[in-house]
Short mmCIF file of C-alpha atoms in Angstrom, two decimals:
data_model
loop_
_atom_site.label_atom_id
_atom_site.label_comp_id
_atom_site.label_asym_id
_atom_site.label_seq_id
_atom_site.Cartn_x
_atom_site.Cartn_y
_atom_site.Cartn_z
CA MET A 1 132.59 117.26 96.47
CA LYS A 2 133.08 117.96 100.15
CA ILE A 3 130.16 119.16 102.26
CA GLY A 4 130.47 120.51 105.79
CA PHE A 5 127.73 120.58 108.39
CA ILE A 6 127.57 122.73 111.48
CA GLY A 7 125.21 120.59 113.49
CA GLY A 8 124.71 116.89 112.86
CA GLY A 9 121.05 116.43 113.82
CA ASN A 10 118.12 114.96 111.93
CA MET A 11 118.08 117.36 108.98
CA ALA A 12 121.84 117.16 108.47
CA GLN A 13 121.62 113.38 108.58
CA ALA A 14 118.74 113.44 106.09
CA LEU A 15 120.75 115.57 103.65
CA MET A 16 123.81 113.34 103.93
CA GLY A 17 121.67 110.24 103.57
CA GLY A 18 119.93 111.71 100.52
CA LEU A 19 123.23 112.37 98.77
CA VAL A 20 124.43 108.85 99.54
CA ALA A 21 121.13 107.31 98.38
CA LYS A 22 121.40 109.17 95.07
CA ARG A 23 125.01 107.98 94.73
CA ILE A 24 126.37 111.51 94.60
CA ASP A 25 130.10 111.40 95.25
CA ALA A 26 130.63 113.37 98.46
CA ASP A 27 132.75 113.48 101.59
CA PHE A 28 131.38 115.02 104.77
CA VAL A 29 132.77 117.15 107.56
CA VAL A 30 130.47 117.48 110.58
CA VAL A 31 130.88 119.75 113.57
CA GLU A 32 128.65 118.37 116.33
CA PRO A 33 129.20 119.13 120.03
CA HIS A 34 127.18 116.16 121.33
CA ALA A 35 129.23 112.98 121.62
CA THR A 36 126.22 110.65 121.27
CA THR A 37 125.29 112.22 117.92
CA ARG A 38 128.89 111.95 116.72
CA GLU A 39 128.90 108.28 117.71
CA THR A 40 125.70 107.71 115.73
CA LEU A 41 127.18 109.41 112.68
CA ALA A 42 130.38 107.41 112.98
CA ARG A 43 128.34 104.18 112.92
CA THR A 44 125.97 105.11 110.11
CA MET A 45 128.00 107.24 107.68
CA ARG A 46 131.10 106.57 105.65
CA ARG A 47 133.63 109.12 104.38
CA ILE A 48 132.92 111.44 107.27
CA ALA A 49 135.21 113.53 109.49
CA LEU A 50 133.71 114.37 112.88
CA HIS A 51 134.65 117.28 115.15
CA ASP A 52 133.26 118.77 118.33
CA VAL A 53 134.35 122.30 117.33
CA PRO A 54 135.01 123.97 113.95
CA SER A 55 138.37 123.17 112.40
CA ALA A 56 140.48 123.72 109.27
CA ASP A 57 138.61 120.84 107.61
CA LEU A 58 135.83 123.32 106.84
CA THR A 59 138.13 125.43 104.68
CA ALA A 60 138.34 122.69 102.06
CA CYS A 61 134.57 122.26 101.80
CA ASP A 62 132.62 123.24 98.70
CA ALA A 63 129.63 124.11 100.89
CA VAL A 64 129.01 124.40 104.62
CA VAL A 65 125.47 123.86 105.87
CA PHE A 66 124.42 125.51 109.12
CA ALA A 67 121.93 122.99 110.47
CA VAL A 68 121.34 124.68 113.83
CA LYS A 69 118.42 126.34 115.59
CA PRO A 70 117.97 130.11 115.13
CA GLN A 71 119.02 130.86 118.71
CA GLN A 72 122.25 128.91 118.19
CA PHE A 73 123.18 130.46 114.87
CA ARG A 74 125.22 133.46 115.99
CA GLU A 75 127.50 131.40 118.23
CA ALA A 76 127.87 128.71 115.56
CA ALA A 77 128.68 131.22 112.83
CA THR A 78 131.18 133.27 114.82
CA SER A 79 133.01 130.14 115.96
CA ALA A 80 133.28 128.87 112.38
CA ALA A 81 134.01 132.25 110.75
CA ARG A 82 137.80 131.97 110.79
CA TRP A 83 137.62 128.82 108.68
CA LEU A 84 135.13 130.15 106.13
CA GLY A 85 136.71 133.42 105.04
CA LEU A 86 139.02 134.19 102.17
CA ALA A 87 142.15 132.91 103.86
CA PRO A 88 145.49 133.81 102.13
CA THR A 89 147.64 130.83 101.26
CA GLN A 90 150.81 132.94 101.53
CA SER A 91 152.12 135.31 104.15
CA PRO A 92 150.82 138.90 104.45
CA GLN A 93 154.33 140.20 103.70
CA GLN A 94 154.15 138.95 100.13
CA SER A 95 152.82 141.22 97.41
CA SER A 96 149.14 141.08 96.53
CA ALA A 97 150.11 139.80 93.07
CA GLN A 98 151.79 136.79 94.67
CA THR A 99 149.04 136.08 97.17
CA THR A 100 146.41 133.52 96.29
CA GLN A 101 143.25 132.79 98.18
CA HIS A 102 140.96 129.85 98.83
CA GLN A 103 137.53 130.15 97.30
CA MET A 104 134.97 130.71 100.02
CA PRO A 105 132.71 127.72 100.67
CA LEU A 106 129.09 128.27 99.79
CA VAL A 107 127.24 128.88 103.06
CA ILE A 108 123.80 127.27 103.29
CA SER A 109 121.48 128.04 106.19
CA ILE A 110 118.43 126.00 107.13
CA ALA A 111 117.65 128.07 110.24
CA ALA A 112 114.21 129.69 110.26
CA GLY A 113 114.14 133.47 110.20
CA ILE A 114 117.87 134.22 110.30
CA ARG A 115 118.56 136.64 107.45
CA THR A 116 121.52 136.60 105.08
CA GLN A 117 122.55 140.05 106.35
CA GLU A 118 123.08 138.67 109.84
CA ILE A 119 124.78 135.55 108.54
CA ALA A 120 127.28 137.61 106.50
CA HIS A 121 127.93 139.84 109.51
CA TRP A 122 128.64 136.93 111.84
CA LEU A 123 130.91 135.32 109.27
CA ALA A 124 133.17 138.39 109.33
CA ALA A 125 132.10 139.90 106.02
CA GLU A 126 135.13 142.19 105.97
CA HIS A 127 137.00 139.23 104.50
CA GLY A 128 134.72 139.33 101.47
CA HIS A 129 131.07 138.94 100.53
CA HIS A 130 130.03 135.43 101.40
CA PRO A 131 127.97 133.50 98.89
CA ILE A 132 124.97 132.50 101.00
CA VAL A 133 121.89 130.41 100.26
CA ARG A 134 119.07 130.49 102.77
CA THR A 135 116.75 127.54 102.59
CA MET A 136 113.76 126.19 104.46
CA PRO A 137 113.36 122.42 104.07
CA ASN A 138 110.72 120.44 105.92
CA THR A 139 110.64 117.20 107.87
CA PRO A 140 109.37 114.96 105.03
CA ALA A 141 112.96 115.35 103.81
CA LEU A 142 113.71 112.63 106.37
CA ILE A 143 112.10 110.15 103.95
CA GLY A 144 113.13 111.92 100.73
CA GLU A 145 109.71 113.57 100.26
CA GLY A 146 110.50 117.12 101.32
CA ILE A 147 110.22 120.44 99.58
CA ALA A 148 112.63 123.29 100.26
CA GLY A 149 112.40 126.96 99.42
CA LEU A 150 115.74 128.60 98.53
CA TYR A 151 117.03 132.14 98.23
CA ALA A 152 120.52 133.05 97.01
CA THR A 153 122.45 136.26 97.62
CA PRO A 154 123.90 138.02 94.54
CA GLU A 155 127.34 136.57 95.33
CA VAL A 156 126.11 133.03 94.59
CA ASP A 157 127.07 132.06 91.05
CA ALA A 158 125.55 129.39 88.81
CA ARG A 159 127.83 126.75 90.29
CA GLY A 160 126.72 127.66 93.80
CA ARG A 161 123.06 127.49 92.85
CA ALA A 162 123.60 124.11 91.21
CA LEU A 163 125.38 122.86 94.34
CA ALA A 164 122.53 124.00 96.61
CA GLU A 165 120.04 122.44 94.20
CA THR A 166 121.91 119.14 94.30
CA LEU A 167 122.08 119.12 98.08
CA LEU A 168 118.46 120.04 98.82
CA GLY A 169 117.17 118.14 95.80
CA ALA A 170 118.63 114.94 97.26
CA VAL A 171 115.77 114.86 99.78
CA GLY A 172 112.85 116.19 97.75
CA GLN A 173 111.77 119.08 95.56
CA THR A 174 113.12 122.63 95.49
CA LEU A 175 111.56 126.03 94.91
CA TRP A 176 113.69 129.16 94.33
CA VAL A 177 112.43 132.61 95.30
CA ASP A 178 113.80 135.96 94.18
CA GLU A 179 113.10 137.84 97.42
CA GLU A 180 114.42 136.79 100.80
CA ALA A 181 111.24 137.92 102.56
CA LYS A 182 109.31 135.20 100.71
CA LEU A 183 111.14 132.61 102.80
CA ASP A 184 108.96 133.67 105.74
CA ALA A 185 105.92 132.60 103.72
CA ILE A 186 107.60 129.33 102.74
CA THR A 187 108.48 128.70 106.37
CA ALA A 188 104.84 129.26 107.32
CA VAL A 189 103.42 127.04 104.58
CA SER A 190 105.79 124.13 104.01
CA GLY A 191 108.35 124.48 106.80
CA SER A 192 105.72 124.42 109.55
CA GLY A 193 103.13 122.77 107.33
CA PRO A 194 103.79 119.14 108.29
CA ALA A 195 102.69 119.98 111.84
CA TYR A 196 99.37 121.31 110.50
CA VAL A 197 98.91 118.08 108.58
CA PHE A 198 99.71 115.99 111.63
CA ALA A 199 97.26 118.04 113.69
CA PHE A 200 94.52 117.39 111.12
CA ILE A 201 95.33 113.67 111.07
CA GLU A 202 95.19 113.61 114.88
CA ALA A 203 91.72 115.20 114.84
CA LEU A 204 90.49 112.82 112.12
CA GLN A 205 91.87 109.90 114.10
CA GLN A 206 90.12 111.12 117.25
CA GLY A 207 86.81 111.38 115.43
CA ALA A 208 87.23 107.82 114.15
CA ARG A 209 87.91 106.54 117.68
CA GLU A 210 84.89 108.34 119.08
CA LEU A 211 82.78 106.61 116.43
CA GLY A 212 83.90 103.23 117.73
CA LEU A 213 86.90 102.35 115.58
CA SER A 214 90.05 100.93 117.16
CA GLU A 215 93.19 103.01 117.61
CA GLU A 216 94.97 101.04 114.90
CA ASP A 217 92.10 101.28 112.40
CA ALA A 218 91.55 104.97 113.15
CA ARG A 219 95.19 105.78 112.46
CA ARG A 220 95.28 103.69 109.30
CA LEU A 221 92.14 105.29 107.87
CA ALA A 222 93.24 108.84 108.74
CA VAL A 223 96.79 108.50 107.40
CA CYS A 224 95.87 106.59 104.23
CA THR A 225 93.07 109.03 103.43
CA PHE A 226 95.43 111.98 103.76
CA VAL A 227 98.20 110.31 101.73
CA GLY A 228 95.79 109.25 99.00
CA ALA A 229 94.14 112.65 98.72
CA SER A 230 97.55 114.36 98.63
CA ARG A 231 98.77 112.07 95.87
CA LEU A 232 95.57 112.69 93.90
CA ALA A 233 96.11 116.45 94.24
CA ALA A 234 99.75 116.10 93.17
CA ALA A 235 98.79 114.02 90.13
CA SER A 236 95.99 116.33 89.00
CA GLU A 237 96.35 119.63 87.15
CA GLU A 238 92.90 120.77 88.25
CA PRO A 239 92.37 123.34 91.01
CA ILE A 240 92.17 121.89 94.50
CA ALA A 241 88.68 123.40 94.84
CA VAL A 242 87.46 121.28 91.91
CA LEU A 243 88.80 118.12 93.53
CA ARG A 244 87.01 119.07 96.75
CA GLU A 245 83.75 119.75 94.96
CA ARG A 246 83.83 116.32 93.30
CA VAL A 247 83.70 114.66 96.70
CA THR A 248 80.99 116.97 97.99
CA SER A 249 77.40 116.18 97.03
CA ARG A 250 74.79 118.70 98.14
CA GLY A 251 73.06 117.36 101.22
CA GLY A 252 75.49 114.46 101.57
CA THR A 253 77.85 113.40 104.32
CA THR A 254 80.85 115.38 103.05
CA HIS A 255 78.71 118.49 102.65
CA ALA A 256 77.55 118.13 106.27
CA ALA A 257 81.14 117.86 107.48
CA LEU A 258 82.48 120.78 105.44
CA THR A 259 79.54 122.98 106.41
CA ARG A 260 80.33 122.33 110.06
CA MET A 261 83.99 123.22 109.48
CA GLN A 262 83.00 126.43 107.70
CA ASP A 263 80.60 127.39 110.50
CA ALA A 264 83.37 126.75 113.02
CA GLY A 265 85.75 128.99 111.09
CA VAL A 266 88.26 126.20 110.41
CA ASN A 267 89.43 127.55 107.04
CA ALA A 268 89.84 131.09 108.36
CA ALA A 269 91.75 129.73 111.38
CA ILE A 270 94.16 127.82 109.12
CA VAL A 271 94.84 130.90 107.00
CA ASP A 272 95.34 132.98 110.15
CA ALA A 273 97.72 130.32 111.50
CA VAL A 274 99.85 130.54 108.35
CA HIS A 275 100.06 134.31 108.74
CA ALA A 276 101.04 133.88 112.41
CA ALA A 277 103.85 131.49 111.46
CA ALA A 278 105.12 133.91 108.80
CA ARG A 279 105.15 136.77 111.31
CA ARG A 280 107.05 134.63 113.80
CA SER A 281 109.61 133.69 111.14
CA ALA A 282 110.27 137.37 110.50
CA GLU A 283 110.45 138.04 114.25
CA LEU A 284 113.11 135.34 114.69
CA GLY A 285 115.40 137.23 112.34
CA SER A 286 115.02 140.40 114.40
CA GLU A 287 115.15 138.62 117.75
CA PHE A 288 118.35 136.68 117.14
CA GLY A 289 120.05 139.11 114.77
CA ARG A 290 119.94 142.28 116.83
CA ASP A 291 123.69 142.87 116.90
CA ALA A 292 124.06 142.83 113.09
#
């Protein structure tokens, strides 16, 4: 298959690398305006065509991934639109019976908040209803440990869903939702979630340093504890609360720590933070899709 990327940054590179690592037969077309990034891709990837602006190479792609920031999406989509529509292979003067058309590439967006309605509008929807998959991966995809939420418009057929599954599944797990609005929740939980985890690790590391441990030992203890606990949770079918309770003896050290967190409102603050991220995800769609 042939996969196009609008934007050749970290997430695009992770997806390409994941496909290569899983030995999935694919060629790549990347539109990347920054010369240094193109040079990096030229050194590290094989079977890749690199461009600084969209070109006819995109027309032959099975899927085109928009790996750009929300504020860049409209410009990226409008500049690529002419190559992603249902372009006739014969002249307009010929009868409709004689005219054949290219199948539209599946459009995949990894931009937070930007809704499929805006994407279709910017891609000149008068040429046909674009099959669009919106997805929210997260940064653990960089090491093949990500999880991505996906939503497909009605125009996406079984083949398109399978293609999106193959692409995102190359760097981790996938989770389909049946309502586009749920992607705001996924963005808040797993899309932004690695930053919450890193913030917790930073705080745990700081506490270890303040108790006299070295920087190296503090980091090792904090990271390994988080990784081990996460793997235990992933391997267990029991509720997370049960796993927590097993570590927490009444009157013990863990109980003292969790009581302090509860008194400080840590749990409530985390839940509120998730809601804030979800609201901001929804706002991004309105903020950068106003002309749709």
